[in-house]
Amino acid sequence: MQIDRVPTGIKELDEILEGGYPAQQGILVSGPPGSGKSILATHFLYRSCQDGKKCVLMLTQVNVESFLEQAQSIGIDFSSCIEKGTLQINKSFETRTNKIYNAARHGSGIGFLEKDCVQSVQDIPEDTEIVVIDNLDMLSLYHDMEEFADKFFTINDILFDKKCTTLFLIGQEESGQKLAIAQHTSFGNIELSVIKDSVTGKGMRQMYIPKMRCTYLSLEPLNYKISNQGIKIEKIFQRDEIVNDAINSLI
């Protein structure tokens, strides 16, 4: 089945996904801190802005300045995208922080201060084509499993109705139950991990794509590196060469 694709901003990943993420669908990107979830999303946003698509980034855990600084550290400058209006950044983090500060000053509880994330998604402009939610951890933190499922299902449906191609970023909770719910609901899953190479003893990052509907997948984990140019996925033959070199060095 031929479906429209949206480039990921990473050449090697586009090749693996037959041209990019399935258009107008929700893709879940999970992984621990340091695995590169936000960087993966940064590549996607920048490529989409370059292609003239209207993009919205919802930040829930970092402020706008921190995000833009990280983007610049991998050679991506969103200034022109923001000026042209192709990128809109919703300051969810600053809004929540200010409300918590004001509540603390008045001795109020903070549970009621969380702005309904569903309403935030509903407020996304109708001409938006690309959405990145970085990340869902706050949604997971404030709600039990049933509430999380209800809200995530609703958010996913709203964005599908708006015909947005969406990346949902999420960490890895201890129980994994909420992550499993999100993985089941999403059109595709990309799992990022940081592991210790059993051959070299060095730390390494791996990407695993167990699910991407309408896409042929080999189910082979992919090694990748993060440099000042962002994420670079190693070709299969490159990984073989690395392993062979490591083995030869031990002989």
C-alpha atoms as a printed R data frame, in Angstrom:
    type eleno elety resid chain resno      x       y      z
1   ATOM     1    CA   MET     A     1  0.000   0.000  0.000
2   ATOM     2    CA   GLN     A     2  1.455   3.333 -1.072
3   ATOM     3    CA   ILE     A     3  0.988   6.115  1.458
4   ATOM     4    CA   ASP     A     4  2.315   9.646  1.699
5   ATOM     5    CA   ARG     A     5  5.492  10.111  3.719
6   ATOM     6    CA   VAL     A     6  7.012  13.070  5.531
7   ATOM     7    CA   PRO     A     7 10.845  13.234  5.596
8   ATOM     8    CA   THR     A     8 12.356  12.698  9.042
9   ATOM     9    CA   GLY     A     9 15.248  15.075  8.486
10  ATOM    10    CA   ILE     A    10 17.697  12.172  8.789
11  ATOM    11    CA   LYS     A    11 18.713  10.651  5.454
12  ATOM    12    CA   GLU     A    12 19.398   7.139  6.746
13  ATOM    13    CA   LEU     A    13 16.112   7.015  8.648
14  ATOM    14    CA   ASP     A    14 14.200   8.095  5.544
15  ATOM    15    CA   GLU     A    15 15.739   5.160  3.671
16  ATOM    16    CA   ILE     A    16 14.708   2.749  6.424
17  ATOM    17    CA   LEU     A    17 11.143   4.123  6.575
18  ATOM    18    CA   GLU     A    18 10.590   4.099  2.807
19  ATOM    19    CA   GLY     A    19 10.726   7.875  2.554
20  ATOM    20    CA   GLY     A    20  9.822   9.088  6.036
21  ATOM    21    CA   TYR     A    21  7.131   8.997  8.688
22  ATOM    22    CA   PRO     A    22  3.636   8.016  7.481
23  ATOM    23    CA   ALA     A    23  1.818  11.289  6.848
24  ATOM    24    CA   GLN     A    24 -1.028  12.459  9.097
25  ATOM    25    CA   GLN     A    25 -0.289   9.798 11.724
26  ATOM    26    CA   GLY     A    26  1.040   9.781 15.288
27  ATOM    27    CA   ILE     A    27  4.484   8.282 15.921
28  ATOM    28    CA   LEU     A    28  5.739   7.552 19.446
29  ATOM    29    CA   VAL     A    29  9.429   8.078 20.235
30  ATOM    30    CA   SER     A    30 10.500   6.603 23.577
31  ATOM    31    CA   GLY     A    31 13.801   6.394 25.398
32  ATOM    32    CA   PRO     A    32 15.741   7.299 28.549
33  ATOM    33    CA   PRO     A    33 17.422  10.667 29.165
34  ATOM    34    CA   GLY     A    34 20.358  11.178 26.824
35  ATOM    35    CA   SER     A    35 19.068   8.885 24.095
36  ATOM    36    CA   GLY     A    36 18.344  11.758 21.704
37  ATOM    37    CA   LYS     A    37 14.541  11.967 21.587
38  ATOM    38    CA   SER     A    38 14.481  15.753 21.349
39  ATOM    39    CA   ILE     A    39 17.290  15.765 18.788
40  ATOM    40    CA   LEU     A    40 15.372  13.296 16.613
41  ATOM    41    CA   ALA     A    41 12.380  15.631 16.791
42  ATOM    42    CA   THR     A    42 14.573  18.660 16.060
43  ATOM    43    CA   HIS     A    43 15.729  17.131 12.771
44  ATOM    44    CA   PHE     A    44 12.086  16.474 11.855
45  ATOM    45    CA   LEU     A    45 10.919  19.985 12.693
46  ATOM    46    CA   TYR     A    46 13.749  21.672 10.818
47  ATOM    47    CA   ARG     A    47 13.277  19.619  7.659
48  ATOM    48    CA   SER     A    48  9.527  20.245  7.774
49  ATOM    49    CA   CYS     A    49 10.068  23.994  8.192
50  ATOM    50    CA   GLN     A    50 12.484  23.973  5.253
51  ATOM    51    CA   ASP     A    51  9.799  22.251  3.191
52  ATOM    52    CA   GLY     A    52  7.392  25.072  4.029
53  ATOM    53    CA   LYS     A    53  5.145  23.080  6.351
54  ATOM    54    CA   LYS     A    54  3.412  24.777  9.285
55  ATOM    55    CA   CYS     A    55  4.829  23.249 12.473
56  ATOM    56    CA   VAL     A    56  3.919  23.423 16.159
57  ATOM    57    CA   LEU     A    57  6.208  22.385 19.005
58  ATOM    58    CA   MET     A    58  4.706  21.863 22.463
59  ATOM    59    CA   LEU     A    59  7.362  21.955 25.190
60  ATOM    60    CA   THR     A    60  6.334  20.599 28.589
61  ATOM    61    CA   GLN     A    61  9.636  20.113 30.428
62  ATOM    62    CA   VAL     A    62 12.146  22.639 29.075
63  ATOM    63    CA   ASN     A    63 11.910  26.319 28.244
64  ATOM    64    CA   VAL     A    64 12.123  27.688 24.730
65  ATOM    65    CA   GLU     A    65 15.632  29.083 25.167
66  ATOM    66    CA   SER     A    66 17.002  25.683 26.221
67  ATOM    67    CA   PHE     A    67 15.424  23.997 23.212
68  ATOM    68    CA   LEU     A    68 16.794  26.578 20.779
69  ATOM    69    CA   GLU     A    69 20.268  26.345 22.339
70  ATOM    70    CA   GLN     A    70 20.284  22.565 21.944
71  ATOM    71    CA   ALA     A    71 19.209  22.931 18.320
72  ATOM    72    CA   GLN     A    72 22.057  25.368 17.678
73  ATOM    73    CA   SER     A    73 24.509  22.900 19.248
74  ATOM    74    CA   ILE     A    74 23.812  20.529 16.340
75  ATOM    75    CA   GLY     A    75 23.948  23.265 13.719
76  ATOM    76    CA   ILE     A    76 20.227  24.037 13.479
77  ATOM    77    CA   ASP     A    77 18.984  27.626 13.791
78  ATOM    78    CA   PHE     A    78 15.213  28.031 14.004
79  ATOM    79    CA   SER     A    79 15.290  31.851 13.991
80  ATOM    80    CA   SER     A    80 14.147  32.233 10.388
81  ATOM    81    CA   CYS     A    81 11.508  29.518 10.840
82  ATOM    82    CA   ILE     A    82 10.005  31.382 13.791
83  ATOM    83    CA   GLU     A    83 10.161  34.711 11.944
84  ATOM    84    CA   LYS     A    84  8.457  33.252  8.864
85  ATOM    85    CA   GLY     A    85  5.797  31.602 10.997
86  ATOM    86    CA   THR     A    86  6.559  28.052  9.866
87  ATOM    87    CA   LEU     A    87  7.405  27.144 13.480
88  ATOM    88    CA   GLN     A    88  5.228  28.021 16.446
89  ATOM    89    CA   ILE     A    89  6.512  27.053 19.901
90  ATOM    90    CA   ASN     A    90  3.928  26.726 22.668
91  ATOM    91    CA   LYS     A    91  5.468  27.708 26.000
92  ATOM    92    CA   SER     A    92  3.738  25.071 28.118
93  ATOM    93    CA   PHE     A    93  6.740  24.767 30.447
94  ATOM    94    CA   GLU     A    94  6.925  28.485 31.264
95  ATOM    95    CA   THR     A    95  3.156  28.696 31.719
96  ATOM    96    CA   ARG     A    96  3.083  25.825 34.201
97  ATOM    97    CA   THR     A    97  6.158  27.106 36.069
98  ATOM    98    CA   ASN     A    98  4.642  30.574 36.509
99  ATOM    99    CA   LYS     A    99  1.368  29.136 37.777
100 ATOM   100    CA   ILE     A   100  3.149  26.897 40.283
101 ATOM   101    CA   TYR     A   101  5.194  29.866 41.509
102 ATOM   102    CA   ASN     A   102  2.088  32.003 41.985
103 ATOM   103    CA   ALA     A   103  0.263  29.161 43.728
104 ATOM   104    CA   ALA     A   104  3.177  28.659 46.113
105 ATOM   105    CA   ARG     A   105  3.147  32.358 46.996
106 ATOM   106    CA   HIS     A   106 -0.526  32.139 47.933
107 ATOM   107    CA   GLY     A   107 -0.247  28.799 49.703
108 ATOM   108    CA   SER     A   108 -2.512  27.008 47.204
109 ATOM   109    CA   GLY     A   109 -2.262  23.455 45.971
110 ATOM   110    CA   ILE     A   110 -0.810  22.984 42.502
111 ATOM   111    CA   GLY     A   111 -2.760  19.967 41.264
112 ATOM   112    CA   PHE     A   112 -5.504  22.099 39.713
113 ATOM   113    CA   LEU     A   113 -2.992  24.304 37.921
114 ATOM   114    CA   GLU     A   114 -2.114  21.882 35.170
115 ATOM   115    CA   LYS     A   115 -3.615  23.277 31.994
116 ATOM   116    CA   ASP     A   116 -5.662  20.634 30.256
117 ATOM   117    CA   CYS     A   117 -3.332  19.211 27.627
118 ATOM   118    CA   VAL     A   118 -6.315  18.154 25.541
119 ATOM   119    CA   GLN     A   119 -7.434  21.778 25.293
120 ATOM   120    CA   SER     A   120 -3.896  22.816 24.343
121 ATOM   121    CA   VAL     A   121 -3.973  20.376 21.441
122 ATOM   122    CA   GLN     A   122 -7.440  21.531 20.391
123 ATOM   123    CA   ASP     A   123 -6.091  25.088 20.236
124 ATOM   124    CA   ILE     A   124 -3.456  24.159 17.636
125 ATOM   125    CA   PRO     A   125 -4.166  26.177 14.445
126 ATOM   126    CA   GLU     A   126 -6.124  24.309 11.793
127 ATOM   127    CA   ASP     A   127 -3.490  24.876  9.105
128 ATOM   128    CA   THR     A   128 -0.837  23.033 11.144
129 ATOM   129    CA   GLU     A   129  0.730  20.062  9.366
130 ATOM   130    CA   ILE     A   130  3.452  18.965 11.798
131 ATOM   131    CA   VAL     A   131  3.237  18.629 15.589
132 ATOM   132    CA   VAL     A   132  5.869  17.590 18.120
133 ATOM   133    CA   ILE     A   133  4.905  17.080 21.770
134 ATOM   134    CA   ASP     A   134  8.068  17.100 23.894
135 ATOM   135    CA   ASN     A   135  7.105  15.325 25.989
136 ATOM   136    CA   LEU     A   136  4.316  13.179 27.440
137 ATOM   137    CA   ASP     A   137  6.036  12.625 30.794
138 ATOM   138    CA   MET     A   138  4.058  15.413 32.465
139 ATOM   139    CA   LEU     A   139  0.831  13.831 31.244
140 ATOM   140    CA   SER     A   140  1.989  10.519 32.695
141 ATOM   141    CA   LEU     A   141  3.024  12.122 35.989
142 ATOM   142    CA   TYR     A   142 -0.239  13.930 36.697
143 ATOM   143    CA   HIS     A   143 -2.642  11.106 35.775
144 ATOM   144    CA   ASP     A   144 -3.245   7.501 36.712
145 ATOM   145    CA   MET     A   145 -3.181   4.820 34.036
146 ATOM   146    CA   GLU     A   146 -6.859   5.103 33.052
147 ATOM   147    CA   GLU     A   147 -6.751   8.900 32.882
148 ATOM   148    CA   PHE     A   148 -3.523   8.786 30.889
149 ATOM   149    CA   ALA     A   149 -5.080   6.360 28.402
150 ATOM   150    CA   ASP     A   150 -8.198   8.515 27.986
151 ATOM   151    CA   LYS     A   151 -6.222  11.704 27.431
152 ATOM   152    CA   PHE     A   152 -3.684  10.144 25.078
153 ATOM   153    CA   PHE     A   153 -6.425   8.490 22.983
154 ATOM   154    CA   THR     A   154 -8.201  11.845 22.766
155 ATOM   155    CA   ILE     A   155 -5.060  13.803 21.852
156 ATOM   156    CA   ASN     A   156 -4.172  11.263 19.176
157 ATOM   157    CA   ASP     A   157 -7.683  11.440 17.713
158 ATOM   158    CA   ILE     A   158 -7.722  15.251 17.679
159 ATOM   159    CA   LEU     A   159 -4.418  15.415 15.823
160 ATOM   160    CA   PHE     A   160 -5.553  12.720 13.387
161 ATOM   161    CA   ASP     A   161 -8.703  14.736 12.654
162 ATOM   162    CA   LYS     A   162 -6.514  17.804 12.099
163 ATOM   163    CA   LYS     A   163 -4.467  15.680  9.632
164 ATOM   164    CA   CYS     A   164 -1.226  16.381 11.492
165 ATOM   165    CA   THR     A   165  1.880  14.235 11.312
166 ATOM   166    CA   THR     A   166  2.859  14.022 14.970
167 ATOM   167    CA   LEU     A   167  5.821  12.913 17.052
168 ATOM   168    CA   PHE     A   168  4.990  12.076 20.664
169 ATOM   169    CA   LEU     A   169  8.090  11.948 22.862
170 ATOM   170    CA   ILE     A   170  8.004   9.983 26.112
171 ATOM   171    CA   GLY     A   171 10.469   8.685 28.698
172 ATOM   172    CA   GLN     A   172 10.562   5.216 30.186
173 ATOM   173    CA   GLU     A   173  8.586   4.904 33.423
174 ATOM   174    CA   GLU     A   174  9.464   2.206 35.925
175 ATOM   175    CA   SER     A   175  6.354   0.063 35.377
176 ATOM   176    CA   GLY     A   176  6.169   0.632 31.617
177 ATOM   177    CA   GLN     A   177  2.356   0.397 31.682
178 ATOM   178    CA   LYS     A   178  1.611   3.877 30.379
179 ATOM   179    CA   LEU     A   179  4.327   3.520 27.755
180 ATOM   180    CA   ALA     A   180  2.706   0.276 26.600
181 ATOM   181    CA   ILE     A   181 -0.643   2.050 26.244
182 ATOM   182    CA   ALA     A   182  0.916   4.794 24.122
183 ATOM   183    CA   GLN     A   183  2.792   2.255 21.986
184 ATOM   184    CA   HIS     A   184 -0.394   0.298 21.333
185 ATOM   185    CA   THR     A   185 -2.289   3.429 20.291
186 ATOM   186    CA   SER     A   186  0.361   5.035 18.082
187 ATOM   187    CA   PHE     A   187  0.673   4.363 14.356
188 ATOM   188    CA   GLY     A   188  4.380   3.708 14.799
189 ATOM   189    CA   ASN     A   189  6.964   3.266 17.554
190 ATOM   190    CA   ILE     A   190 10.622   4.229 17.645
191 ATOM   191    CA   GLU     A   191 12.543   3.067 20.710
192 ATOM   192    CA   LEU     A   192 15.860   4.724 21.567
193 ATOM   193    CA   SER     A   193 18.253   3.224 24.098
194 ATOM   194    CA   VAL     A   194 21.690   3.710 25.606
195 ATOM   195    CA   ILE     A   195 23.532   0.441 26.219
196 ATOM   196    CA   LYS     A   196 27.006  -0.916 26.878
197 ATOM   197    CA   ASP     A   197 28.582  -2.693 23.916
198 ATOM   198    CA   SER     A   198 29.449  -6.236 24.998
199 ATOM   199    CA   VAL     A   199 32.352  -6.373 22.532
200 ATOM   200    CA   THR     A   200 34.089  -3.036 23.056
201 ATOM   201    CA   GLY     A   201 32.834  -2.246 26.553
202 ATOM   202    CA   LYS     A   202 31.915   1.246 25.389
203 ATOM   203    CA   GLY     A   203 28.577   2.957 25.677
204 ATOM   204    CA   MET     A   204 26.490   3.050 22.517
205 ATOM   205    CA   ARG     A   205 23.101   4.245 21.360
206 ATOM   206    CA   GLN     A   206 20.632   2.037 19.532
207 ATOM   207    CA   MET     A   207 17.395   2.654 17.684
208 ATOM   208    CA   TYR     A   208 14.765  -0.056 17.384
209 ATOM   209    CA   ILE     A   209 11.620   0.305 15.282
210 ATOM   210    CA   PRO     A   210  9.256  -2.540 16.219
211 ATOM   211    CA   LYS     A   211  6.196  -0.945 14.654
212 ATOM   212    CA   MET     A   212  5.529   1.363 11.726
213 ATOM   213    CA   ARG     A   213  2.298   0.542  9.959
214 ATOM   214    CA   CYS     A   214  2.284   0.393  6.161
215 ATOM   215    CA   THR     A   215  6.085   0.070  6.253
216 ATOM   216    CA   TYR     A   216  8.346  -2.935  5.731
217 ATOM   217    CA   LEU     A   217 10.742  -3.227  8.685
218 ATOM   218    CA   SER     A   218 13.720  -5.527  9.127
219 ATOM   219    CA   LEU     A   219 13.419  -5.340 12.956
220 ATOM   220    CA   GLU     A   220 17.188  -5.007 13.192
221 ATOM   221    CA   PRO     A   221 18.444  -2.598 15.884
222 ATOM   222    CA   LEU     A   222 20.320   0.365 14.424
223 ATOM   223    CA   ASN     A   223 23.384   1.942 15.978
224 ATOM   224    CA   TYR     A   224 23.532   5.725 15.900
225 ATOM   225    CA   LYS     A   225 25.755   8.498 17.158
226 ATOM   226    CA   ILE     A   226 25.054  12.046 18.282
227 ATOM   227    CA   SER     A   227 27.565  14.681 17.237
228 ATOM   228    CA   ASN     A   228 27.623  18.409 16.539
229 ATOM   229    CA   GLN     A   229 25.674  17.548 13.380
230 ATOM   230    CA   GLY     A   230 22.950  15.697 15.245
231 ATOM   231    CA   ILE     A   231 21.981  12.058 14.807
232 ATOM   232    CA   LYS     A   232 23.898   9.867 12.400
233 ATOM   233    CA   ILE     A   233 22.615   6.328 11.841
234 ATOM   234    CA   GLU     A   234 25.268   3.811 10.898
235 ATOM   235    CA   LYS     A   235 24.795   1.654  7.845
236 ATOM   236    CA   ILE     A   236 24.710  -2.110  8.346
237 ATOM   237    CA   PHE     A   237 28.101  -2.558  6.704
238 ATOM   238    CA   GLN     A   238 29.522   0.168  8.932
239 ATOM   239    CA   ARG     A   239 28.389  -1.676 12.034
240 ATOM   240    CA   ASP     A   240 29.929  -4.900 10.722
241 ATOM   241    CA   GLU     A   241 33.214  -3.100 10.166
242 ATOM   242    CA   ILE     A   242 33.165  -1.696 13.697
243 ATOM   243    CA   VAL     A   243 32.548  -5.134 15.220
244 ATOM   244    CA   ASN     A   244 35.224  -6.759 13.054
245 ATOM   245    CA   ASP     A   245 37.756  -4.085 13.978
246 ATOM   246    CA   ALA     A   246 36.979  -4.587 17.663
247 ATOM   247    CA   ILE     A   247 37.395  -8.371 17.363
248 ATOM   248    CA   ASN     A   248 40.650  -8.027 15.425
249 ATOM   249    CA   SER     A   249 42.032  -5.694 18.080
250 ATOM   250    CA   LEU     A   250 41.542  -8.443 20.668
251 ATOM   251    CA   ILE     A   251 43.353 -11.099 18.638
